[in-house]
């Protein structure tokens, strides 16, 4: 299914974070070591320079160690081999376990300046002495992901800023992962290491698997999210991951009454009308703010959906993971779901 990127509308800030989207040339520094130096110490001592997507170039005398990053971004860098010691954004669940957006981060060892949307401890952040703040933006560089609007200027004024654009209406998940690889390499990651090479190989295999599954079994997929009062049928035009999956041949359902206030991210359905679209597979937002299958068993109209009755539900990282190893897992899950799905519509 081909989509026209020009038709993508600007989504308002906060839709993804609050559950609303429920439904999304680096200039590399010399990070190598001199002949008389080796390992991390040598890389850390080198000047650091990176041009982000605003575009803005940050130059530091040495590779930063006191990085503070949005949790999902930190998880991606960690997957490439870069440890980020401090984060903000959904990091831990109520029981202390890692959220889906934290990936493989050692969450118990991190400084966390805010664990939910709108929460950011500016005083603790200042006392920490960050060398650089790293986060995302959607379309508008002035709207930094999970940086509260009311304290944005104060926060940014305390440190350098590196921001990557994760949704310009045309970029796709694979392109954004490549940008994260550039950033990680600038910070000292060895992209040719055994682990990174294995992750890239797994990712490439997952992409080919999804392409093959979509071609062999062209079932209809609805990207969606669930809340207590409403159900969100998400637009595949909006997410960089969904656009990428569509390029690989996945047949998404495009809702026909997208909510204008959301910038076209989704259609809001009442639970009485949750069966408006006949999907073979439900790609369900797996973030903490979205209800999960175990929580939806008390919703009769959910239970009546053919895809639910057949168990054809797969978790969707509505805020994708931008590292090869992390992204591979979700792509593999979707590929397997499509390969094994029965046509219900």
Coordinates of N, CA, C and O in Angstrom, one line a residue, residues 275 277-280 301-312 344-345:
X275 N -16.0 -2.1 16.3 CA -16.0 -3.1 15.2 C -16.1 -2.4 13.8 O -16.4 -3.1 12.8
X277 N -14.0 -1.2 11.7 CA -13.0 -1.7 10.8 C -12.8 -3.2 11.0 O -12.4 -3.6 12.1
X278 N -12.9 -4.0 10.0 CA -12.7 -5.4 10.1 C -11.3 -5.8 9.8 O -10.8 -6.0 8.7
X279 N -10.5 -5.9 10.9 CA -9.1 -6.2 10.8 C -8.8 -7.7 11.0 O -9.5 -8.3 11.8
X280 N -7.8 -8.2 10.3 CA -7.4 -9.5 10.5 C -6.4 -9.6 11.7 O -6.3 -10.6 12.4
X301 N -17.4 -5.6 23.6 CA -17.2 -5.4 22.2 C -15.8 -5.7 21.7 O -15.5 -6.1 20.6
X302 N -14.8 -5.6 22.6 CA -13.4 -6.0 22.3 C -13.4 -7.5 22.2 O -12.9 -8.1 21.2
X303 N -14.0 -8.2 23.1 CA -14.1 -9.7 23.0 C -14.7 -10.2 21.8 O -14.4 -11.3 21.3
X304 N -15.6 -9.4 21.2 CA -16.4 -9.9 20.0 C -15.6 -9.7 18.7 O -16.0 -10.2 17.7
X305 N -14.5 -8.9 18.8 CA -13.8 -8.7 17.5 C -13.2 -10.0 17.0 O -12.6 -10.7 17.8
X306 N -13.3 -10.3 15.8 CA -12.8 -11.5 15.2 C -11.3 -11.7 15.5 O -10.8 -12.8 15.8
X307 N -10.5 -10.6 15.4 CA -9.1 -10.7 15.6 C -8.8 -11.1 17.1 O -7.8 -11.8 17.3
X308 N -9.6 -10.6 18.0 CA -9.4 -10.9 19.4 C -9.8 -12.4 19.6 O -9.1 -13.1 20.3
X309 N -10.9 -12.8 19.1 CA -11.3 -14.2 19.2 C -10.3 -15.2 18.7 O -10.1 -16.3 19.2
X310 N -9.6 -14.8 17.7 CA -8.6 -15.7 17.1 C -7.2 -15.5 17.6 O -6.2 -16.1 17.2
X311 N -7.1 -14.6 18.6 CA -5.8 -14.3 19.2 C -4.8 -13.6 18.3 O -3.6 -13.7 18.4
X312 N -5.3 -12.9 17.3 CA -4.4 -12.3 16.3 C -4.2 -10.8 16.7 O -4.6 -9.9 16.0
X344 N -9.8 -12.9 8.2 CA -11.0 -12.9 8.9 C -12.0 -11.9 8.3 O -13.2 -11.9 8.6
X345 N -11.5 -11.1 7.3 CA -12.4 -10.1 6.8 C -12.6 -10.3 5.3 O -12.0 -11.2 4.7

